[in-house]
XYZ file of C-alpha atoms in Angstrom:
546
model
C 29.175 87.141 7.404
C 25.872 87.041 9.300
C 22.976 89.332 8.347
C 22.296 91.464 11.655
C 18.848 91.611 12.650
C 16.466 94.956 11.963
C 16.296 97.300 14.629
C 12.547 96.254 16.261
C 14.444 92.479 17.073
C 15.793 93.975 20.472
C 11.981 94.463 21.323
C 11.285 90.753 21.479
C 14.135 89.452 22.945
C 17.283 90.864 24.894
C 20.008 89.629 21.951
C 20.941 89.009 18.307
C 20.677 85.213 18.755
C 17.399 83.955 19.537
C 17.143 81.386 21.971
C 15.477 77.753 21.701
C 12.635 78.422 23.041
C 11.319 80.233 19.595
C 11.361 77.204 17.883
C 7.852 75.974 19.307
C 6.545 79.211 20.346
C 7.988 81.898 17.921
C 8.080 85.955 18.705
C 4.947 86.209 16.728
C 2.420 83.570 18.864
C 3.015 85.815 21.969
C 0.256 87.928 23.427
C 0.243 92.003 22.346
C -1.031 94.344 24.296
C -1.267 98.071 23.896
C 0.637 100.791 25.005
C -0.437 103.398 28.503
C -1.786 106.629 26.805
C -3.462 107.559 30.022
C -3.490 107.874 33.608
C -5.126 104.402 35.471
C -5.565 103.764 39.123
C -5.123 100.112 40.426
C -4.251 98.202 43.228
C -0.674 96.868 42.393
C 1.372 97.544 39.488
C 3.474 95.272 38.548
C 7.157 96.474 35.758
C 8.313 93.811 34.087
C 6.287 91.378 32.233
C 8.799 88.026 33.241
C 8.258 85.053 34.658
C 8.448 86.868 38.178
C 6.407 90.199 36.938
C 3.544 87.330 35.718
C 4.346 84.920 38.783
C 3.157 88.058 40.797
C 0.108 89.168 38.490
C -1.039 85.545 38.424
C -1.268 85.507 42.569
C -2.501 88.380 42.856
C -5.020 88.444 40.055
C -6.365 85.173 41.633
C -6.951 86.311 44.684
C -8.446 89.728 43.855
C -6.948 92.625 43.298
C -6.688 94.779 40.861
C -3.011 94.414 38.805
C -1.575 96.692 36.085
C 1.130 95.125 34.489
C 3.750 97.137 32.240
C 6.518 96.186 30.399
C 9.219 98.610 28.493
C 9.337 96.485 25.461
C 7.298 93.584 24.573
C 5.932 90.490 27.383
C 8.727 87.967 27.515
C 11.442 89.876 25.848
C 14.090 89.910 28.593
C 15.881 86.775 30.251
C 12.796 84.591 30.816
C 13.058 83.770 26.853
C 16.783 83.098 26.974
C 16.879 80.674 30.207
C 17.596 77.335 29.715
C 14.390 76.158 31.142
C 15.060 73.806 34.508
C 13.209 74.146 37.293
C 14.933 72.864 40.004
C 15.755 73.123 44.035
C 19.692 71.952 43.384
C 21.051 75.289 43.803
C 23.909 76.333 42.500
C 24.818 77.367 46.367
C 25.793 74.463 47.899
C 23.095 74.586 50.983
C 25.968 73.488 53.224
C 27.546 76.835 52.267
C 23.902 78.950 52.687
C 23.508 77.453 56.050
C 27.124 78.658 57.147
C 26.132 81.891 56.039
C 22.858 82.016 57.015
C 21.919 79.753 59.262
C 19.987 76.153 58.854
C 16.459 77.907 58.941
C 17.484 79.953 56.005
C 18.424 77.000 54.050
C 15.530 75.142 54.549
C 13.376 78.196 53.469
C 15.638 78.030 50.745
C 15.062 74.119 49.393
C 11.375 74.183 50.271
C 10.433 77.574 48.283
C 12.323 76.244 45.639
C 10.689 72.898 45.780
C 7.276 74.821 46.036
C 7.898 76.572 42.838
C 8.786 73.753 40.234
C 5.791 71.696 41.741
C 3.700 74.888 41.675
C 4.565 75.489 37.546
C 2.912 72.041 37.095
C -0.052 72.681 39.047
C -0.617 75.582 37.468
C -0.608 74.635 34.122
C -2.357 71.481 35.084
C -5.348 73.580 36.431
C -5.002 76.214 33.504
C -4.786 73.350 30.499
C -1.506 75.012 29.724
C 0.840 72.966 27.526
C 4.210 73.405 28.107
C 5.810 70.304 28.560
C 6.350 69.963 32.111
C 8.069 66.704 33.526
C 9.547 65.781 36.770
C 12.667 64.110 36.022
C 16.283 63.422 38.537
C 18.377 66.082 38.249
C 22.317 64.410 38.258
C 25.031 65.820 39.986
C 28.427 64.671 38.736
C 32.277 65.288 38.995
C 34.206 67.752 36.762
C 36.534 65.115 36.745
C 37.190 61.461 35.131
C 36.604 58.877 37.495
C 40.381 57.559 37.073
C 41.217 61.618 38.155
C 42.071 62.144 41.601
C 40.362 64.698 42.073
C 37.276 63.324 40.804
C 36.893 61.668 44.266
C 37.423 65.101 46.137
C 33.866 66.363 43.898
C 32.234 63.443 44.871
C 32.578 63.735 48.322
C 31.698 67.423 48.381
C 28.143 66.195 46.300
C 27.613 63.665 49.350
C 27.994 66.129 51.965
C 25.685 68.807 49.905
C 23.214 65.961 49.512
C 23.490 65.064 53.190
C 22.559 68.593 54.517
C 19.476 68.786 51.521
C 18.028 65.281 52.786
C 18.342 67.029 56.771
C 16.455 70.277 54.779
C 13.661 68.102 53.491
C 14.807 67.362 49.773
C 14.544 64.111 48.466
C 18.007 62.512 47.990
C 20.360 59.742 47.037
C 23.686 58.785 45.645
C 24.042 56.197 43.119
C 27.885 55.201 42.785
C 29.187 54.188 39.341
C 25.884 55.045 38.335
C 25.994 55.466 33.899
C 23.666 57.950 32.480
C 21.771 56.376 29.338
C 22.647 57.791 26.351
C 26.432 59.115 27.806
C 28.239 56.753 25.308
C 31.587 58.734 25.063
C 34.604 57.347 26.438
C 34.718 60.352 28.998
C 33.641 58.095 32.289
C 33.035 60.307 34.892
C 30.418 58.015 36.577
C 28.995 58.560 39.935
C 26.420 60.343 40.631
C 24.250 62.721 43.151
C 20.749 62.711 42.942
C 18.044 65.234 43.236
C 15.042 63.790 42.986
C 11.633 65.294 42.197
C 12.855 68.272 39.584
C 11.383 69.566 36.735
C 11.655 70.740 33.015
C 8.940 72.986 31.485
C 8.755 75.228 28.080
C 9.369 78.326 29.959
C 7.550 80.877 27.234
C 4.461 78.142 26.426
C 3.745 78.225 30.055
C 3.776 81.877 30.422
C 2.076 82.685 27.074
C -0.568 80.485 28.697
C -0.601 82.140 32.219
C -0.791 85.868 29.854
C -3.638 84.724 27.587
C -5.754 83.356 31.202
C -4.950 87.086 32.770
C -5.992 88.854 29.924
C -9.632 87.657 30.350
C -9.523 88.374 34.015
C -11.504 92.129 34.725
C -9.407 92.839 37.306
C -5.711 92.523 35.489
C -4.170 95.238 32.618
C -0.979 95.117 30.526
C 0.927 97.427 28.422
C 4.047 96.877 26.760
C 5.942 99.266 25.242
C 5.538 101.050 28.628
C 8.515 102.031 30.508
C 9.335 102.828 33.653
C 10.877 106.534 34.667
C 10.632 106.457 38.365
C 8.455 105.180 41.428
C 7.453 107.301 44.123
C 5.867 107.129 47.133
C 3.703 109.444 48.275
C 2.729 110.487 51.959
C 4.156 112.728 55.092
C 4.770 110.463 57.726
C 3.407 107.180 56.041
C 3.192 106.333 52.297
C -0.605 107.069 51.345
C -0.068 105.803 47.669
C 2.505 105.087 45.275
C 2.842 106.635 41.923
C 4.818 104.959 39.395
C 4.941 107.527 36.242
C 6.239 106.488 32.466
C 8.780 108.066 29.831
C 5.979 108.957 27.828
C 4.505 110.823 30.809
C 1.999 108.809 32.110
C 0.754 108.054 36.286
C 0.026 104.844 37.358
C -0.978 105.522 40.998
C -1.362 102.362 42.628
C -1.110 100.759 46.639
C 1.778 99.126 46.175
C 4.459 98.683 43.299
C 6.608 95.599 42.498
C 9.556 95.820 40.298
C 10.193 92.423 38.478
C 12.849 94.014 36.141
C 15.619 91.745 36.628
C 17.796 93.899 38.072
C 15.970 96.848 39.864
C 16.006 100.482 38.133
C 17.729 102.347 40.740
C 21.778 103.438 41.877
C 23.147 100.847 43.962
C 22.261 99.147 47.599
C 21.289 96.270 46.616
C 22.636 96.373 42.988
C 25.469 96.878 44.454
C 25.342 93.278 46.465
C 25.298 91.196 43.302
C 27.788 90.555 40.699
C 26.349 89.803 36.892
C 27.578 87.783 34.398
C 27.175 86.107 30.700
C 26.062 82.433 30.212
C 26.279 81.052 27.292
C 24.213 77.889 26.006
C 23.372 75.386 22.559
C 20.592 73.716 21.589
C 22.096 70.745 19.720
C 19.636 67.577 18.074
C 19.829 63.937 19.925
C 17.669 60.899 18.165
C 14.750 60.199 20.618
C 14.187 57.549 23.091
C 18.362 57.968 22.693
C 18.697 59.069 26.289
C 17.629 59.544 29.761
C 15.609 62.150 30.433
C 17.260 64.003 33.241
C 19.420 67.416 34.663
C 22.752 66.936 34.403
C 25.381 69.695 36.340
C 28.911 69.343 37.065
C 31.084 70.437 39.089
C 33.837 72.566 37.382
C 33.753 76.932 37.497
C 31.956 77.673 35.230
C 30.334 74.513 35.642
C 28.066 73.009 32.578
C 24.410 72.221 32.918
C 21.867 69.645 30.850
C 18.700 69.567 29.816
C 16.449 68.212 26.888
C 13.728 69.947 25.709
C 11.111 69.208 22.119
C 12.467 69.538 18.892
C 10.586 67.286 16.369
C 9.158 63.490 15.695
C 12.600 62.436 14.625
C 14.946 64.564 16.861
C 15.323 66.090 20.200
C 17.396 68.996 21.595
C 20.017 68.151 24.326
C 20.457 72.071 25.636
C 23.598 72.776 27.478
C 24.748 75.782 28.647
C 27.957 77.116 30.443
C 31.317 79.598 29.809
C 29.953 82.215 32.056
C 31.588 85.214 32.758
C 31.569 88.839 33.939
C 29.611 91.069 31.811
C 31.323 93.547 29.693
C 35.050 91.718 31.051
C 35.757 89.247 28.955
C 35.453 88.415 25.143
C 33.183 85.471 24.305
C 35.052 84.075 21.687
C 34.994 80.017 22.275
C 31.996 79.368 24.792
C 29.391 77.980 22.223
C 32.474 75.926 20.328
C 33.508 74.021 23.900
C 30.092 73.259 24.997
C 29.619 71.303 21.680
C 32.775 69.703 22.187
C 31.476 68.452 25.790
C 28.329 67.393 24.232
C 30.406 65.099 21.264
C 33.176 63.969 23.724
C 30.197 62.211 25.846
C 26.831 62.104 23.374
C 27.870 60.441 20.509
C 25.049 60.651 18.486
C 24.301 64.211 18.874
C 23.623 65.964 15.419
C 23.703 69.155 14.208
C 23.437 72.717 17.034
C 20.302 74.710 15.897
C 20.392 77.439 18.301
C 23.218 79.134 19.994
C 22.370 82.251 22.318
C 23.739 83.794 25.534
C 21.742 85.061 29.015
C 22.244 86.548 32.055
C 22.651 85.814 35.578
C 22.535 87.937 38.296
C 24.554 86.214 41.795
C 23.916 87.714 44.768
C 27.223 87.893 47.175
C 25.942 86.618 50.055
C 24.115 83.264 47.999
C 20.064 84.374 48.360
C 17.648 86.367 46.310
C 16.526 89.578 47.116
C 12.214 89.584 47.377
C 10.670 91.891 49.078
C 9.860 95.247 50.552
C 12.962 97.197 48.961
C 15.688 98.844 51.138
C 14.194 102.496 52.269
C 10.617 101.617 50.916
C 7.318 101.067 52.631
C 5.192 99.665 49.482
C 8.197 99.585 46.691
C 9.275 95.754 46.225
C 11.834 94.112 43.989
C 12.495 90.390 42.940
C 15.978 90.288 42.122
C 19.603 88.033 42.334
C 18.244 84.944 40.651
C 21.709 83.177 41.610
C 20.920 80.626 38.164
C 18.013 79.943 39.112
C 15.728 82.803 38.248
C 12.836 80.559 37.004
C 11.937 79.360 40.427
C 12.720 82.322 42.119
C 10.551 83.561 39.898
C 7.732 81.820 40.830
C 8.534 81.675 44.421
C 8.482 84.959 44.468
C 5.282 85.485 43.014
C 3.660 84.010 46.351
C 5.904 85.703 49.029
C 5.289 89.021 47.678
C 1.864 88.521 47.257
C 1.440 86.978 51.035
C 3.787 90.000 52.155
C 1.519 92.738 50.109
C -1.561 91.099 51.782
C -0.261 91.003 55.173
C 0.002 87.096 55.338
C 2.802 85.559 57.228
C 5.469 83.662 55.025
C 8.014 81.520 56.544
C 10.458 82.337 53.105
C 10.446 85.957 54.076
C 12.795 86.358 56.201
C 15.437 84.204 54.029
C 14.946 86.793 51.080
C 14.274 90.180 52.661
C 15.890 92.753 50.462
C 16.669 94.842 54.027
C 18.800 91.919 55.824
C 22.557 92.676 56.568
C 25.110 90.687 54.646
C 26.421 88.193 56.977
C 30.048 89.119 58.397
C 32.020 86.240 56.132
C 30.441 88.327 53.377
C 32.410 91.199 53.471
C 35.826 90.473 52.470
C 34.035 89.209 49.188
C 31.724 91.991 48.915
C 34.969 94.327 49.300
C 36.975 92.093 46.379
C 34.177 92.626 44.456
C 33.520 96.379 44.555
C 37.529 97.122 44.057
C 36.966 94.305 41.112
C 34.068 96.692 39.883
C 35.934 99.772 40.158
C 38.884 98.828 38.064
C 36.532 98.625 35.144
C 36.388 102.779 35.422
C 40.215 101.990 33.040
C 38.144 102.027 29.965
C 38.198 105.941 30.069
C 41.747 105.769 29.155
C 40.730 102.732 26.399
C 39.426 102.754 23.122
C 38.631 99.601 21.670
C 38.809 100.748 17.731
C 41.951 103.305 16.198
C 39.328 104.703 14.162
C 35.713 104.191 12.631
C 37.391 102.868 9.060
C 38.677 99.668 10.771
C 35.333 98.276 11.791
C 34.358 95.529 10.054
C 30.390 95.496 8.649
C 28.278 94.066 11.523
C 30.550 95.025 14.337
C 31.109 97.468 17.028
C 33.754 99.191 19.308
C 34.185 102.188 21.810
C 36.221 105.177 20.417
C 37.890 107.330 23.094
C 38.843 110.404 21.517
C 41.550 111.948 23.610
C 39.392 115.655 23.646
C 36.154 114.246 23.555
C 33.486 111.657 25.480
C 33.806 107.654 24.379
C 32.081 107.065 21.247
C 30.124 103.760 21.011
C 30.170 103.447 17.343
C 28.845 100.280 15.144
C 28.639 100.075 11.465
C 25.592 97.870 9.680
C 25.887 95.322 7.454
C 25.469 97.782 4.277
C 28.640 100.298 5.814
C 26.206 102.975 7.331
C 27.839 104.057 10.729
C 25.877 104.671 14.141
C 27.066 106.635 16.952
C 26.177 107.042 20.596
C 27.578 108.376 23.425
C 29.552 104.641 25.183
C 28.662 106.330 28.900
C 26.146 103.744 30.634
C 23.759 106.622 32.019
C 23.435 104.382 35.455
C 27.121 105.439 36.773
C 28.803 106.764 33.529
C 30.824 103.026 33.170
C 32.258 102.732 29.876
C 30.221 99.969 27.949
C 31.926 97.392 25.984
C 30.625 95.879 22.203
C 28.960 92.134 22.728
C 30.100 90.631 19.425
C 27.744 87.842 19.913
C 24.796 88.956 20.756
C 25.247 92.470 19.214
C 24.424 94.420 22.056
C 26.445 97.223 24.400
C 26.968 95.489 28.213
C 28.089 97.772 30.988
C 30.973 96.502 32.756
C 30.257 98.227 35.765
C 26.645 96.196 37.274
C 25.760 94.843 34.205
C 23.314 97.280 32.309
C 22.545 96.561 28.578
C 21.630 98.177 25.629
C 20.650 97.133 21.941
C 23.413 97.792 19.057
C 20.947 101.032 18.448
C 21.063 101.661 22.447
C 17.828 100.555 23.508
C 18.100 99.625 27.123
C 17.386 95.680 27.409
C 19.051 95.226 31.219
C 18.804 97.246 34.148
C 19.852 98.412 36.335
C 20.241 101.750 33.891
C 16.629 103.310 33.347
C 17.626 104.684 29.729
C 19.345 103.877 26.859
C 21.810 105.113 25.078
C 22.474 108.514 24.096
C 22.405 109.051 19.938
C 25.565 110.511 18.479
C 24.738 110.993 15.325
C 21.417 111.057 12.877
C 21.710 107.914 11.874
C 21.983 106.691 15.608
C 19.227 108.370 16.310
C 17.274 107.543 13.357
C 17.698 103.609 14.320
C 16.778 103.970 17.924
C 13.712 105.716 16.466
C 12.814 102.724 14.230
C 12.926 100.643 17.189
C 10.797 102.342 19.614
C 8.373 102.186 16.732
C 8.144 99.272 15.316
């Protein structure tokens, strides 16, 4: 049985499992800043201290203003330290199908912001001295399929049209037939493949540590962590004057404008409501150096897998793959992390022993594009949200076009991403699927998960639905001690569900989160969890202050 983690762990990172990434840069190398006990006035304020809350400081540090950055927990502890680290401008949107939907304009905004960004992460830390172990490698697209499969011809062909419409975009292309990738030694032959040319891999948390420890010598920027977020206002009769953005603890940040870089914005629906959210699941497992090609690798199966290769030591590297995604809160996770090793064997023969195993989150917007920009209703409120998989770029993309958009300059991405566009009409009937699939998840009123608190097993969790009273979210710690809270998600009273792998409670409904003690880790809920009991509350407690 595994030893679950103290309390103060959901501070640093969003799960039980820590991610990769920690094994260069651990929790404790990260910048700390101090918490808002005041009132400040500044020019923007950015929530969320991300890759797209920094992105954002960073641009507009540089070019003058004045930036307050706050975070609810500590910098980096949300999604940014769980990606699997590719920077890339193969979408996981075909741009054949964002061009039906959107038009051929939108598309190319779409491969040349995304292009931007992974060549901007290397000029940045190029001009900063930032190590993070940036490359520009081919990123490989290749069939689900073996090649001796039938239908492994029907994946290549839809690669070649995909790579036809990128190269018309811009995007630097080309197909390599029967093409091996070095190090692929398995007997699984599923040669062929697409390439992207001109991507990147980076050490997602070295590069922003770096891009923190510049800002926090700048005059003009200010962070606090352990600073959340109650509500955003803005103020003014017939136009906004100011905006104030005030804290849990009670706090005003009045500011110009405000830019939530939360993930998933803090707020009921619209555009929440326009995105579905699910798990992804990855491994870090060793491969001898100089072993392989350096390289992307994505297939084409649903969920489809995706490769990378990151640092591990002078002996060893780790070949990360990740994959098994699924709805939050609807299915259990039992056998992702086993079959993604079992991919890796089947074709990697050397591979060694998996280090790290961990799980993330992606947020898909319906219609295929982020959301960036001036939020829907808002005059100086706006969000970065719908990272479609590739939230690292759209991170940094987004960085620029809200900083271009907050200082009046025109930016050709804008109109791709506004948060305000209609859906396109071939939207709908999926937008409708997916709000009846959403509403079916209300069942777990009528569920319990658990016959009774006895039956839990130490380390593990489960709703109890009394028949007279409001679902329990109950979880007992590794020395017996029970804790109780009330299993309503306070963002639309969905019945949460007990992550077994990651330890956590994840809202069925859009996707909030919450620590096994019920610290909120995932918007779009504002607050945690509710304690039930004293000891419930009494853990939540040690969290907070830690």
């Amino acid at each position: 049985m595994a030893t679950m983690s103290q309390p103060q762990h959901f501070m640093d990172t969003s799960g039980e499992l820590d991610a990769v990434w920690i094994h260069k840069e651990p929790y404790s190398n990260r910048p700390h800043f101090s918490k808002l006990n005041k009132d400040i006035k500044v020019d923007v304020c950015v929530i969320g201290a991300g890759i797209s809350g920094i992105s954002t400081a960073y641009e507009l540090v540089s070019r003058g203003l004045k930036v307050a950055m706050i975070e609810a927990r500590e910098v980096l502890s949300g999604e940014t330290g769980r990606t699997s680290g590719h920077l890339s401008s193969a979408l996981d949107a075909s741009y054949v199908d964002i061009a039906k939907k959107h038009g051929k304009d939108a598309a190319k905004n779409a491969a040349s912001s995304h292009q931007w960004a992974l060549k901007h992460v290397g000029e940045v830390s190029k001009r900063l001295g930032i190590e993070c172990e940036y490359k520009v490698i081919p990123d490989y697209e290749i069939s689900q399929y073996e090649k001796s499969d039938p239908k492994h011809e029907d994946d290549m062909k839809e690669i070649q049209e995909d790579l036809k419409m990128a190269k018309e975009l811009g995007l630097a292309v080309s197909y390599k037939p029967d093409y091996a990738i070095k190090g692929w030694d398995g007997k699984v032959d599923q040669r062929d493949v697409g390439i992207y040319e001109e991507q990147a891999t980076f050490h997602p948390t070295m590069y922003l540590v770096g891009l923190l420890k510049w800002l926090a010598k700048q005059p003009n920027f200010e962070c606090y962590t352990r600073t959340r977020m109650l509500n955003i206002e803005e103020k003014g009769l017939l136009t906004t004057k100011e905006v104030q953005v005030s804290t849990l603890d009670g706090n005003t940040i009045t500011c110009n404008d405000a830019v939530e870089a939360t993930c998933i914005p803090l707020q009921k629906l619209s555009i929440v409501a326009q995105m579905e959210y699910f798990r992804t699941y990855c491994i870090a497992i060793r491969i001898p150096r100089d072993s392989y090609e350096d390289c992307l690798i994505n297939d084409q199966a649903d969920p489809y897998h995706y490769v990378r290769f990151t640092g591990c030591d002078d002996k060893d590297d780790y070949l990360v793959i990740g994959g098994g995604d699924h709805k939050v809160g609807q299915e259990e996770e039992d056998g992702r992390f086993a079959e993604l090793e079992s991919w890796v064997r089947e074709r990697y023969t050397q591979a060694g022993s998996v280090d790290y195993k961990w799980s993330g989150q992606v947020n898909d917007s319906v219609d295929l594009m982020h959301f960036i920009g001036l939020n829907q209703g808002k005059s100086h409120t706006y969000v970065i949200t719908g990272d479609t998989g590739h939230g690292l770029t759209m991170g940094v993309l987004a960085g620029k076009l809200v900083a271009d958009e907050i200082q009046g300059v025109e930016n050709p991405w804008g109109s791709a991403y506004n948060p305000k566009r209609l859906p396109p009409l071939s939207t709908i009937p999926s937008m409708i699927a997916h709000d009846v699939q959403i509403n079916m998840q209300y069942k777990r009123f009528a569920q319990s998960d658990i016959p009774d608190i006895e039956s839990l097993a130490l380390g593990e969790g489960g709703v109890l639905n009394p028949k007279t009273k409001k679902p329990l979210a109950v979880y007992k710690d590794d020395q017996g001690k029970v804790h109780q809270f009330s299993a309503l998600c306070p963002h639309l009273q969905g019945v949460v569900c007990w992550n077994k792998t990651e330890k956590s409670w994840d809202c069925p409904i859009h996707g909030s989160r919450f620590s096994k003690d019920g610290i909120q880790i995932m918007g779009p809920s504002k607050a945690g969890l509710s304690p039930a009991d004293e000891s419930g509350e009494a853990a939540q407690q040690q969290a907070i202050k830690a």
